[in-house]
């Protein structure tokens, strides 16, 4: 009598030679999964790095754009101020005249000149206080030298044309007479 009956296979009872290919297949699959995870992590890290760099680039772009906008506005303000300041100079010269024919006209001119000065100051265009100040080549343009008794050398004794700054930057130096 032949015994063709097969016993049920218990994995724990599988011969060692048959288990090795399964274990090796499992190790290869685990190894592939680890490689895939490593590649995905590298891709994630690369994308994260690109994202951070993109954020920094955008932030720098915004900052540069804002700075450029402010610079362009200030350049426009400076140009406008340089174009308008001679008009204010003429108003002030007209107000210095001794012969005032019409008092109302004179008062109107004085009001316009005052309004001009206030608008300039409101826009941070400020007159340089030069009279009796020590000569500073950054603020003053000396066109004459004069010996004056009782005045120290290198002191502004007369302002021939007012100077102005725009936000602490000289846009027109004061034209002055300086003591020797």
Short mmCIF file of C-alpha atoms in Angstrom, two decimals:
data_model
loop_
_atom_site.label_atom_id
_atom_site.label_comp_id
_atom_site.label_asym_id
_atom_site.label_seq_id
_atom_site.Cartn_x
_atom_site.Cartn_y
_atom_site.Cartn_z
CA UNK A 1 0.00 0.00 0.00
CA UNK A 2 1.27 3.28 -1.00
CA UNK A 3 1.10 6.26 1.22
CA UNK A 4 0.20 9.12 -1.04
CA UNK A 5 -1.09 11.20 1.70
CA UNK A 6 0.69 14.47 2.14
CA UNK A 7 1.07 16.01 5.45
CA UNK A 8 -0.02 19.62 5.80
CA UNK A 9 2.92 21.96 5.50
CA UNK A 10 3.75 23.95 8.55
CA UNK A 11 5.94 27.00 7.68
CA UNK A 12 7.94 26.45 10.81
CA UNK A 13 8.67 22.96 9.66
CA UNK A 14 9.71 23.96 6.11
CA UNK A 15 13.14 22.72 5.30
CA UNK A 16 15.84 25.39 5.54
CA UNK A 17 16.68 25.24 1.83
CA UNK A 18 13.10 26.18 0.93
CA UNK A 19 12.99 29.10 3.44
CA UNK A 20 16.13 30.82 2.16
CA UNK A 21 14.70 32.02 -1.17
CA UNK A 22 11.66 33.41 0.65
CA UNK A 23 13.82 35.23 3.19
CA UNK A 24 16.05 36.56 0.44
CA UNK A 25 13.02 37.73 -1.53
CA UNK A 26 11.71 39.45 1.61
CA UNK A 27 15.10 41.11 2.21
CA UNK A 28 15.22 42.31 -1.41
CA UNK A 29 11.72 43.73 -1.10
CA UNK A 30 12.66 45.45 2.19
CA UNK A 31 15.80 46.78 0.53
CA UNK A 32 13.78 48.15 -2.42
CA UNK A 33 11.31 49.76 -0.02
CA UNK A 34 14.20 51.36 1.87
CA UNK A 35 15.67 52.64 -1.42
CA UNK A 36 12.30 54.05 -2.47
CA UNK A 37 11.91 55.71 0.93
CA UNK A 38 15.43 57.15 0.66
CA UNK A 39 14.73 58.49 -2.86
CA UNK A 40 11.42 59.97 -1.72
CA UNK A 41 13.13 61.59 1.28
CA UNK A 42 15.83 63.07 -0.99
CA UNK A 43 13.17 64.39 -3.37
CA UNK A 44 11.23 65.84 -0.43
CA UNK A 45 14.39 67.47 0.97
CA UNK A 46 15.23 68.89 -2.46
CA UNK A 47 11.70 70.25 -2.91
CA UNK A 48 11.73 71.70 0.59
CA UNK A 49 15.09 73.37 -0.12
CA UNK A 50 13.77 74.78 -3.42
CA UNK A 51 10.65 76.03 -1.61
CA UNK A 52 12.71 77.79 1.06
CA UNK A 53 14.98 79.34 -1.58
CA UNK A 54 11.94 80.47 -3.58
CA UNK A 55 10.48 82.10 -0.46
CA UNK A 56 13.78 83.90 0.18
CA UNK A 57 14.00 85.02 -3.46
CA UNK A 58 10.44 86.36 -3.32
CA UNK A 59 11.11 88.14 -0.04
CA UNK A 60 14.26 89.73 -1.51
CA UNK A 61 12.33 90.71 -4.64
CA UNK A 62 9.62 92.41 -2.55
CA UNK A 63 12.22 94.25 -0.47
CA UNK A 64 14.13 95.41 -3.59
CA UNK A 65 10.90 96.48 -5.27
CA UNK A 66 9.86 98.50 -2.25
CA UNK A 67 13.30 100.11 -1.98
CA UNK A 68 13.29 100.92 -5.69
CA UNK A 69 9.81 102.40 -5.45
CA UNK A 70 10.87 104.62 -2.53
CA UNK A 71 14.06 105.63 -4.38
CA UNK A 72 12.12 106.53 -7.53
CA UNK A 73 9.62 108.55 -5.50
CA UNK A 74 12.44 110.41 -3.77
CA UNK A 75 14.15 111.08 -7.10
CA UNK A 76 10.88 112.51 -8.40
CA UNK A 77 10.50 114.61 -5.26
CA UNK A 78 14.07 115.86 -5.62
CA UNK A 79 13.58 116.82 -9.26
CA UNK A 80 10.32 118.60 -8.47
CA UNK A 81 11.92 120.42 -5.54
CA UNK A 82 14.87 121.54 -7.65
CA UNK A 83 12.45 122.84 -10.28
CA UNK A 84 10.28 124.68 -7.72
CA UNK A 85 12.96 126.11 -5.39
CA UNK A 86 13.91 128.92 -7.82
CA UNK A 87 10.27 130.04 -7.75
CA UNK A 88 10.41 130.25 -3.94
CA UNK A 89 13.72 132.13 -4.21
CA UNK A 90 12.03 134.69 -6.46
CA UNK A 91 9.09 135.05 -4.05
CA UNK A 92 11.53 135.71 -1.20
CA UNK A 93 13.49 138.26 -3.29
CA UNK A 94 10.25 140.04 -4.12
CA UNK A 95 9.32 140.13 -0.43
CA UNK A 96 12.69 141.70 0.45
CA UNK A 97 12.02 144.84 -1.60
CA UNK A 98 11.69 148.07 0.34
CA UNK A 99 9.22 149.73 -1.98
CA UNK A 100 5.86 148.07 -1.39
CA UNK A 101 3.25 149.77 -3.50
CA UNK A 102 0.22 147.69 -2.56
CA UNK A 103 0.15 146.31 0.98
CA UNK A 104 -2.55 143.71 0.18
CA UNK A 105 -0.53 142.40 -2.77
CA UNK A 106 2.54 142.15 -0.55
CA UNK A 107 0.59 140.23 2.11
CA UNK A 108 -0.75 137.86 -0.55
CA UNK A 109 2.78 137.19 -1.82
CA UNK A 110 3.96 136.56 1.76
CA UNK A 111 1.11 134.09 2.31
CA UNK A 112 2.01 132.22 -0.89
CA UNK A 113 5.68 132.06 0.13
CA UNK A 114 4.70 130.74 3.60
CA UNK A 115 2.43 128.13 2.08
CA UNK A 116 5.28 127.12 -0.24
CA UNK A 117 7.65 126.64 2.71
CA UNK A 118 5.06 124.64 4.70
CA UNK A 119 4.41 122.30 1.77
CA UNK A 120 8.12 121.76 1.30
CA UNK A 121 8.57 120.94 5.00
CA UNK A 122 5.55 118.63 4.92
CA UNK A 123 7.35 116.69 2.18
CA UNK A 124 10.59 116.62 4.21
CA UNK A 125 12.31 119.28 2.11
CA UNK A 126 13.98 121.42 4.75
CA UNK A 127 16.02 124.62 4.53
CA UNK A 128 19.65 124.34 5.60
CA UNK A 129 20.32 126.71 8.49
CA UNK A 130 23.57 128.25 7.29
CA UNK A 131 23.89 131.81 8.65
CA UNK A 132 26.55 132.07 11.42
CA UNK A 133 27.19 128.32 11.18
CA UNK A 134 30.69 126.88 10.70
CA UNK A 135 31.40 126.32 7.03
CA UNK A 136 30.66 122.74 5.99
CA UNK A 137 31.48 121.83 2.38
CA UNK A 138 28.82 119.11 2.53
CA UNK A 139 26.12 121.71 3.19
CA UNK A 140 27.53 124.96 1.85
CA UNK A 141 28.92 126.21 -1.43
CA UNK A 142 31.32 129.07 -0.70
CA UNK A 143 31.37 131.64 -3.50
CA UNK A 144 33.02 134.51 -1.62
CA UNK A 145 35.48 135.07 1.22
CA UNK A 146 35.35 138.18 3.36
CA UNK A 147 37.36 139.39 6.31
CA UNK A 148 35.09 140.45 9.14
CA UNK A 149 36.19 141.71 12.52
CA UNK A 150 34.86 139.81 15.49
CA UNK A 151 34.01 136.76 13.40
CA UNK A 152 36.05 133.58 13.54
CA UNK A 153 37.45 132.20 10.28
CA UNK A 154 35.39 129.68 8.30
CA UNK A 155 32.02 130.92 9.54
CA UNK A 156 29.15 131.70 7.16
CA UNK A 157 28.57 135.46 7.27
CA UNK A 158 25.94 135.75 4.53
CA UNK A 159 23.61 133.40 2.69
CA UNK A 160 23.32 134.29 -0.98
CA UNK A 161 21.00 131.42 -1.89
CA UNK A 162 19.28 129.07 0.56
CA UNK A 163 20.15 125.41 0.53
CA UNK A 164 17.78 122.48 1.10
CA UNK A 165 17.83 118.86 2.18
CA UNK A 166 15.42 116.07 1.33
CA UNK A 167 15.26 113.50 4.13
CA UNK A 168 18.69 114.43 5.50
CA UNK A 169 20.28 114.42 2.02
CA UNK A 170 21.46 117.68 0.50
CA UNK A 171 19.63 118.43 -2.74
CA UNK A 172 20.91 121.99 -3.07
CA UNK A 173 23.80 123.34 -0.99
CA UNK A 174 23.48 126.84 0.43
CA UNK A 175 25.43 129.41 -1.59
CA UNK A 176 27.32 131.39 1.05
CA UNK A 177 29.92 134.07 1.85
CA UNK A 178 32.48 132.81 4.38
CA UNK A 179 34.74 134.72 6.77
CA UNK A 180 38.53 134.53 6.36
#
